[in-house]
Amino acid sequence: AQSVTQPDIHITVSEGASLELRCNYSYGATPYLFWYVQSPGQGLQLLLKYFSGDTLVQGIKGFEAEFKRSQSSFNLRKPSVHWSDAAEYFCAVGRAAGNKLTFGGGTRVLVKP
Amino acid sequence: EPEVTQTPSHQVTQMGQEVILRCVPISNHLYFYWYRQILGQKVEFLVSFYNNEISEKSEIFDDQFSVERPDGSNFTLKIRSTKLEDSAMYFCASSASGELGNQPQHFGDGTRLSIL
């Protein structure tokens, strides 16, 4: 069965500092991996996705993520955080030929001025 | 940019009552999904729907749940006899394809369901 772990429940970062959110997955084949962001009162917005090719993927809002098969990880990064990045971030994995997403528990990011 | 629209944003219902949550997927999308998130827990898959039938469902999606696409634009989730533990945020999603890599799922803002 597929599963996703986000080890950090909360992260506090200063505005302008770098951010890295961890995601580890368990999956029996090549996974499709996603990061979604949820701002307060909003739905889930897709930040980026990985399914093949270059292991470093670029997304919206200046985010990037790196797929490391040897570590079963798909960590999300941003070099310089803005106050508007305060939100909850979800990593998700899907099957190559199916269409169900399995989500991690989420990481809530707080941005200090 | 096209959006998935969900109504209502908040629904309060007495235990045992039926509730219908409504979604308008993105217009050219063919695959539809419901997920839920109980407060403080993970987002969980409930059901996927394609070509007017369920293509996959989770163990959560028991006989109390049903989905329907009553017309060309709406996609609904019905809970027949609500229980306290059905209180959650329910998300609708749609995609243009079942192949996740090509066409990711787009989510609505959710309906918060509160069972009293």
mmCIF file of C-alpha atoms in Angstrom:
data_model
loop_
_atom_site.group_PDB
_atom_site.id
_atom_site.type_symbol
_atom_site.label_atom_id
_atom_site.label_comp_id
_atom_site.label_asym_id
_atom_site.label_seq_id
_atom_site.Cartn_x
_atom_site.Cartn_y
_atom_site.Cartn_z
ATOM 1 C CA ALA A 1 0.000 0.000 0.000
ATOM 2 C CA GLN A 2 1.191 3.495 -0.715
ATOM 3 C CA SER A 3 1.823 5.950 2.122
ATOM 4 C CA VAL A 4 3.274 9.404 2.658
ATOM 5 C CA THR A 5 4.976 10.810 5.750
ATOM 6 C CA GLN A 6 5.621 14.448 6.448
ATOM 7 C CA PRO A 7 7.749 14.390 9.591
ATOM 8 C CA ASP A 8 7.308 18.086 10.487
ATOM 9 C CA ILE A 9 3.856 19.120 11.682
ATOM 10 C CA HIS A 10 4.814 22.777 12.147
ATOM 11 C CA ILE A 11 7.689 24.870 10.822
ATOM 12 C CA THR A 12 8.350 28.515 11.686
ATOM 13 C CA VAL A 13 10.601 30.477 9.379
ATOM 14 C CA SER A 14 11.592 34.128 9.149
ATOM 15 C CA GLU A 15 10.575 36.089 6.095
ATOM 16 C CA GLY A 16 13.412 36.006 3.562
ATOM 17 C CA ALA A 17 14.882 32.801 4.953
ATOM 18 C CA SER A 18 14.989 29.533 3.075
ATOM 19 C CA LEU A 19 12.411 26.789 3.598
ATOM 20 C CA GLU A 20 12.595 23.034 3.195
ATOM 21 C CA LEU A 21 9.657 20.707 3.826
ATOM 22 C CA ARG A 22 10.286 17.002 4.065
ATOM 23 C CA CYS A 23 8.268 14.267 2.427
ATOM 24 C CA ASN A 24 8.943 10.534 2.472
ATOM 25 C CA TYR A 25 6.836 8.052 0.568
ATOM 26 C CA SER A 26 6.352 4.344 0.435
ATOM 27 C CA TYR A 27 5.360 2.934 -2.898
ATOM 28 C CA GLY A 28 6.059 -0.261 -4.809
ATOM 29 C CA ALA A 29 6.751 1.221 -8.223
ATOM 30 C CA THR A 30 7.651 4.545 -9.786
ATOM 31 C CA PRO A 31 5.451 7.054 -8.011
ATOM 32 C CA TYR A 32 3.710 10.134 -9.246
ATOM 33 C CA LEU A 33 4.460 12.790 -6.599
ATOM 34 C CA PHE A 34 2.778 16.094 -5.873
ATOM 35 C CA TRP A 35 2.932 19.037 -3.541
ATOM 36 C CA TYR A 36 -0.254 20.968 -2.784
ATOM 37 C CA VAL A 37 -0.688 24.109 -0.686
ATOM 38 C CA GLN A 38 -3.745 25.078 1.321
ATOM 39 C CA SER A 39 -4.132 28.665 2.479
ATOM 40 C CA PRO A 40 -6.662 29.345 5.250
ATOM 41 C CA GLY A 41 -10.212 28.929 3.966
ATOM 42 C CA GLN A 42 -9.007 27.811 0.561
ATOM 43 C CA GLY A 43 -8.842 24.550 -1.340
ATOM 44 C CA LEU A 44 -5.770 22.563 -2.318
ATOM 45 C CA GLN A 45 -3.661 24.281 -4.957
ATOM 46 C CA LEU A 46 -1.116 22.281 -6.946
ATOM 47 C CA LEU A 47 2.425 23.621 -6.503
ATOM 48 C CA LEU A 48 4.308 21.070 -8.598
ATOM 49 C CA LYS A 49 4.385 17.463 -9.731
ATOM 50 C CA TYR A 50 6.900 14.770 -10.621
ATOM 51 C CA PHE A 51 6.324 11.711 -12.717
ATOM 52 C CA SER A 52 9.512 11.136 -14.748
ATOM 53 C CA GLY A 53 12.594 12.852 -16.148
ATOM 54 C CA ASP A 54 14.580 15.510 -14.379
ATOM 55 C CA THR A 55 14.506 14.836 -10.642
ATOM 56 C CA LEU A 56 14.486 18.550 -9.802
ATOM 57 C CA VAL A 57 11.114 20.040 -10.667
ATOM 58 C CA GLN A 58 10.081 23.660 -10.644
ATOM 59 C CA GLY A 59 6.668 24.800 -9.542
ATOM 60 C CA ILE A 60 4.644 27.908 -9.036
ATOM 61 C CA LYS A 61 5.371 30.646 -6.489
ATOM 62 C CA GLY A 62 9.134 30.004 -6.636
ATOM 63 C CA PHE A 63 8.970 26.491 -5.175
ATOM 64 C CA GLU A 64 11.003 23.509 -6.314
ATOM 65 C CA ALA A 65 11.202 19.890 -5.235
ATOM 66 C CA GLU A 66 13.760 17.153 -5.674
ATOM 67 C CA PHE A 67 12.918 13.495 -6.139
ATOM 68 C CA LYS A 68 15.459 11.148 -4.559
ATOM 69 C CA ARG A 69 14.596 7.548 -5.272
ATOM 70 C CA SER A 70 17.354 6.161 -3.013
ATOM 71 C CA GLN A 71 15.885 8.028 -0.036
ATOM 72 C CA SER A 72 12.211 7.710 -1.062
ATOM 73 C CA SER A 73 11.951 11.453 -0.607
ATOM 74 C CA PHE A 74 10.408 14.391 -2.422
ATOM 75 C CA ASN A 75 11.364 17.477 -0.400
ATOM 76 C CA LEU A 76 9.979 20.899 -1.200
ATOM 77 C CA ARG A 77 12.195 23.988 -1.089
ATOM 78 C CA LYS A 78 11.994 27.705 -1.496
ATOM 79 C CA PRO A 79 15.121 29.915 -1.310
ATOM 80 C CA SER A 80 13.427 32.988 0.180
ATOM 81 C CA VAL A 81 10.069 32.821 1.929
ATOM 82 C CA HIS A 82 7.449 35.553 1.702
ATOM 83 C CA TRP A 83 4.793 36.239 4.328
ATOM 84 C CA SER A 84 2.167 35.005 1.843
ATOM 85 C CA ASP A 85 3.746 31.531 1.934
ATOM 86 C CA ALA A 86 2.212 30.933 5.362
ATOM 87 C CA ALA A 87 -0.091 27.974 4.724
ATOM 88 C CA GLU A 88 -0.356 24.221 5.081
ATOM 89 C CA TYR A 89 1.588 22.103 2.624
ATOM 90 C CA PHE A 90 0.651 18.588 1.604
ATOM 91 C CA CYS A 91 2.752 15.997 -0.171
ATOM 92 C CA ALA A 92 0.829 13.344 -2.111
ATOM 93 C CA VAL A 93 1.595 10.188 -4.090
ATOM 94 C CA GLY A 94 -0.414 8.472 -6.815
ATOM 95 C CA ARG A 95 -0.290 5.305 -8.866
ATOM 96 C CA ALA A 96 1.028 5.519 -12.398
ATOM 97 C CA ALA A 97 -2.002 3.915 -13.951
ATOM 98 C CA GLY A 98 -4.615 4.851 -11.367
ATOM 99 C CA ASN A 99 -6.066 8.060 -10.131
ATOM 100 C CA LYS A 100 -6.242 7.983 -6.327
ATOM 101 C CA LEU A 101 -4.049 10.388 -4.364
ATOM 102 C CA THR A 102 -2.634 9.436 -0.970
ATOM 103 C CA PHE A 103 -1.750 12.464 1.149
ATOM 104 C CA GLY A 104 0.703 13.067 3.942
ATOM 105 C CA GLY A 105 -0.434 14.655 7.166
ATOM 106 C CA GLY A 106 0.627 18.140 6.102
ATOM 107 C CA THR A 107 3.135 20.691 7.392
ATOM 108 C CA ARG A 108 1.895 24.028 8.663
ATOM 109 C CA VAL A 109 4.303 26.857 7.845
ATOM 110 C CA LEU A 110 4.332 30.038 9.905
ATOM 111 C CA VAL A 111 6.286 33.035 8.618
ATOM 112 C CA LYS A 112 7.763 35.508 11.112
ATOM 113 C CA PRO A 113 8.281 39.109 10.042
ATOM 114 C CA GLU B 1 -8.206 30.051 -14.706
ATOM 115 C CA PRO B 2 -11.061 27.536 -14.487
ATOM 116 C CA GLU B 3 -11.957 26.400 -10.990
ATOM 117 C CA VAL B 4 -13.752 23.608 -9.222
ATOM 118 C CA THR B 5 -16.692 25.119 -7.333
ATOM 119 C CA GLN B 6 -18.238 23.590 -4.220
ATOM 120 C CA THR B 7 -21.445 24.532 -2.443
ATOM 121 C CA PRO B 8 -22.271 25.174 0.300
ATOM 122 C CA SER B 9 -19.076 26.274 1.989
ATOM 123 C CA HIS B 10 -20.465 25.181 5.346
ATOM 124 C CA GLN B 11 -23.301 22.736 6.023
ATOM 125 C CA VAL B 12 -24.742 22.032 9.463
ATOM 126 C CA THR B 13 -26.989 18.974 9.730
ATOM 127 C CA GLN B 14 -28.652 16.965 12.469
ATOM 128 C CA MET B 15 -27.384 13.426 12.981
ATOM 129 C CA GLY B 16 -29.420 10.943 10.986
ATOM 130 C CA GLN B 17 -30.376 13.430 8.308
ATOM 131 C CA GLU B 18 -29.420 13.160 4.667
ATOM 132 C CA VAL B 19 -27.011 15.672 3.218
ATOM 133 C CA ILE B 20 -25.985 16.427 -0.366
ATOM 134 C CA LEU B 21 -22.731 18.174 -1.126
ATOM 135 C CA ARG B 22 -22.464 19.773 -4.534
ATOM 136 C CA CYS B 23 -19.571 20.334 -6.883
ATOM 137 C CA VAL B 24 -19.179 21.859 -10.303
ATOM 138 C CA PRO B 25 -16.000 20.395 -11.835
ATOM 139 C CA ILE B 26 -13.943 22.156 -14.476
ATOM 140 C CA SER B 27 -15.982 22.011 -17.661
ATOM 141 C CA ASN B 28 -13.791 19.855 -19.920
ATOM 142 C CA HIS B 29 -12.740 17.430 -17.181
ATOM 143 C CA LEU B 30 -13.879 13.845 -17.296
ATOM 144 C CA TYR B 31 -12.694 12.379 -13.974
ATOM 145 C CA PHE B 32 -14.200 13.393 -10.656
ATOM 146 C CA TYR B 33 -13.215 12.696 -7.081
ATOM 147 C CA TRP B 34 -14.274 13.214 -3.500
ATOM 148 C CA TYR B 35 -11.870 13.420 -0.587
ATOM 149 C CA ARG B 36 -12.434 14.300 3.035
ATOM 150 C CA GLN B 37 -10.328 15.692 5.862
ATOM 151 C CA ILE B 38 -11.426 15.154 9.423
ATOM 152 C CA LEU B 39 -10.138 17.965 11.640
ATOM 153 C CA GLY B 40 -6.499 17.366 12.496
ATOM 154 C CA GLN B 41 -6.197 14.319 10.248
ATOM 155 C CA LYS B 42 -4.980 13.540 6.735
ATOM 156 C CA VAL B 43 -6.832 14.212 3.517
ATOM 157 C CA GLU B 44 -8.405 10.840 2.617
ATOM 158 C CA PHE B 45 -9.642 9.548 -0.721
ATOM 159 C CA LEU B 46 -13.304 8.576 -0.834
ATOM 160 C CA VAL B 47 -14.267 7.850 -4.431
ATOM 161 C CA SER B 48 -13.452 8.470 -8.069
ATOM 162 C CA PHE B 49 -15.989 8.630 -10.884
ATOM 163 C CA TYR B 50 -15.681 8.352 -14.635
ATOM 164 C CA ASN B 51 -18.107 7.775 -17.477
ATOM 165 C CA ASN B 52 -21.095 7.831 -15.109
ATOM 166 C CA GLU B 53 -19.815 5.144 -12.817
ATOM 167 C CA ILE B 54 -17.558 4.707 -9.814
ATOM 168 C CA SER B 55 -14.062 3.719 -10.883
ATOM 169 C CA GLU B 56 -12.568 3.317 -7.417
ATOM 170 C CA LYS B 57 -13.705 3.736 -3.831
ATOM 171 C CA SER B 58 -12.111 3.481 -0.415
ATOM 172 C CA GLU B 59 -13.288 1.478 2.571
ATOM 173 C CA ILE B 60 -14.689 4.717 4.015
ATOM 174 C CA PHE B 61 -17.154 4.921 1.128
ATOM 175 C CA ASP B 62 -19.753 2.512 2.491
ATOM 176 C CA ASP B 63 -23.441 2.106 1.665
ATOM 177 C CA GLN B 64 -24.277 5.406 3.365
ATOM 178 C CA PHE B 65 -22.434 7.264 0.625
ATOM 179 C CA SER B 66 -23.362 7.723 -3.011
ATOM 180 C CA VAL B 67 -22.248 9.915 -5.871
ATOM 181 C CA GLU B 68 -24.082 11.152 -8.890
ATOM 182 C CA ARG B 69 -23.617 13.331 -11.907
ATOM 183 C CA PRO B 70 -27.234 14.413 -12.365
ATOM 184 C CA ASP B 71 -26.579 16.685 -15.324
ATOM 185 C CA GLY B 72 -23.707 17.847 -17.483
ATOM 186 C CA SER B 73 -22.160 20.100 -14.887
ATOM 187 C CA ASN B 74 -22.825 18.961 -11.309
ATOM 188 C CA PHE B 75 -21.207 16.175 -9.315
ATOM 189 C CA THR B 76 -22.783 15.383 -5.961
ATOM 190 C CA LEU B 77 -21.916 13.417 -2.846
ATOM 191 C CA LYS B 78 -24.857 12.176 -0.778
ATOM 192 C CA ILE B 79 -24.634 10.869 2.751
ATOM 193 C CA ARG B 80 -27.897 9.073 3.523
ATOM 194 C CA SER B 81 -27.973 9.050 7.308
ATOM 195 C CA THR B 82 -25.247 11.215 8.763
ATOM 196 C CA LYS B 83 -23.236 10.245 11.829
ATOM 197 C CA LEU B 84 -21.182 12.427 14.135
ATOM 198 C CA GLU B 85 -18.000 11.001 12.650
ATOM 199 C CA ASP B 86 -18.980 12.288 9.197
ATOM 200 C CA SER B 87 -18.074 15.785 10.382
ATOM 201 C CA ALA B 88 -15.182 16.823 8.135
ATOM 202 C CA MET B 89 -14.092 19.039 5.280
ATOM 203 C CA TYR B 90 -15.123 17.439 1.994
ATOM 204 C CA PHE B 91 -13.132 18.260 -1.117
ATOM 205 C CA CYS B 92 -14.204 17.718 -4.687
ATOM 206 C CA ALA B 93 -11.565 17.397 -7.405
ATOM 207 C CA SER B 94 -11.529 16.893 -11.141
ATOM 208 C CA SER B 95 -8.979 16.059 -13.797
ATOM 209 C CA ALA B 96 -8.891 15.915 -17.560
ATOM 210 C CA SER B 97 -7.376 12.450 -17.501
ATOM 211 C CA GLY B 98 -6.998 9.512 -15.174
ATOM 212 C CA GLU B 99 -3.271 9.499 -15.813
ATOM 213 C CA LEU B 100 -2.028 11.608 -12.915
ATOM 214 C CA GLY B 101 1.225 12.633 -14.477
ATOM 215 C CA ASN B 102 -0.332 14.280 -17.470
ATOM 216 C CA GLN B 103 -3.337 15.869 -15.892
ATOM 217 C CA PRO B 104 -3.247 16.541 -12.163
ATOM 218 C CA GLN B 105 -6.314 16.806 -9.995
ATOM 219 C CA HIS B 106 -7.696 20.281 -9.353
ATOM 220 C CA PHE B 107 -9.447 20.805 -6.042
ATOM 221 C CA GLY B 108 -12.328 22.963 -4.887
ATOM 222 C CA ASP B 109 -12.301 25.038 -1.689
ATOM 223 C CA GLY B 110 -14.205 22.358 0.200
ATOM 224 C CA THR B 111 -17.461 22.073 2.129
ATOM 225 C CA ARG B 112 -17.197 21.966 5.893
ATOM 226 C CA LEU B 113 -19.815 19.493 7.129
ATOM 227 C CA SER B 114 -20.781 19.728 10.793
ATOM 228 C CA ILE B 115 -23.036 17.025 12.241
ATOM 229 C CA LEU B 116 -24.855 17.900 15.469
#
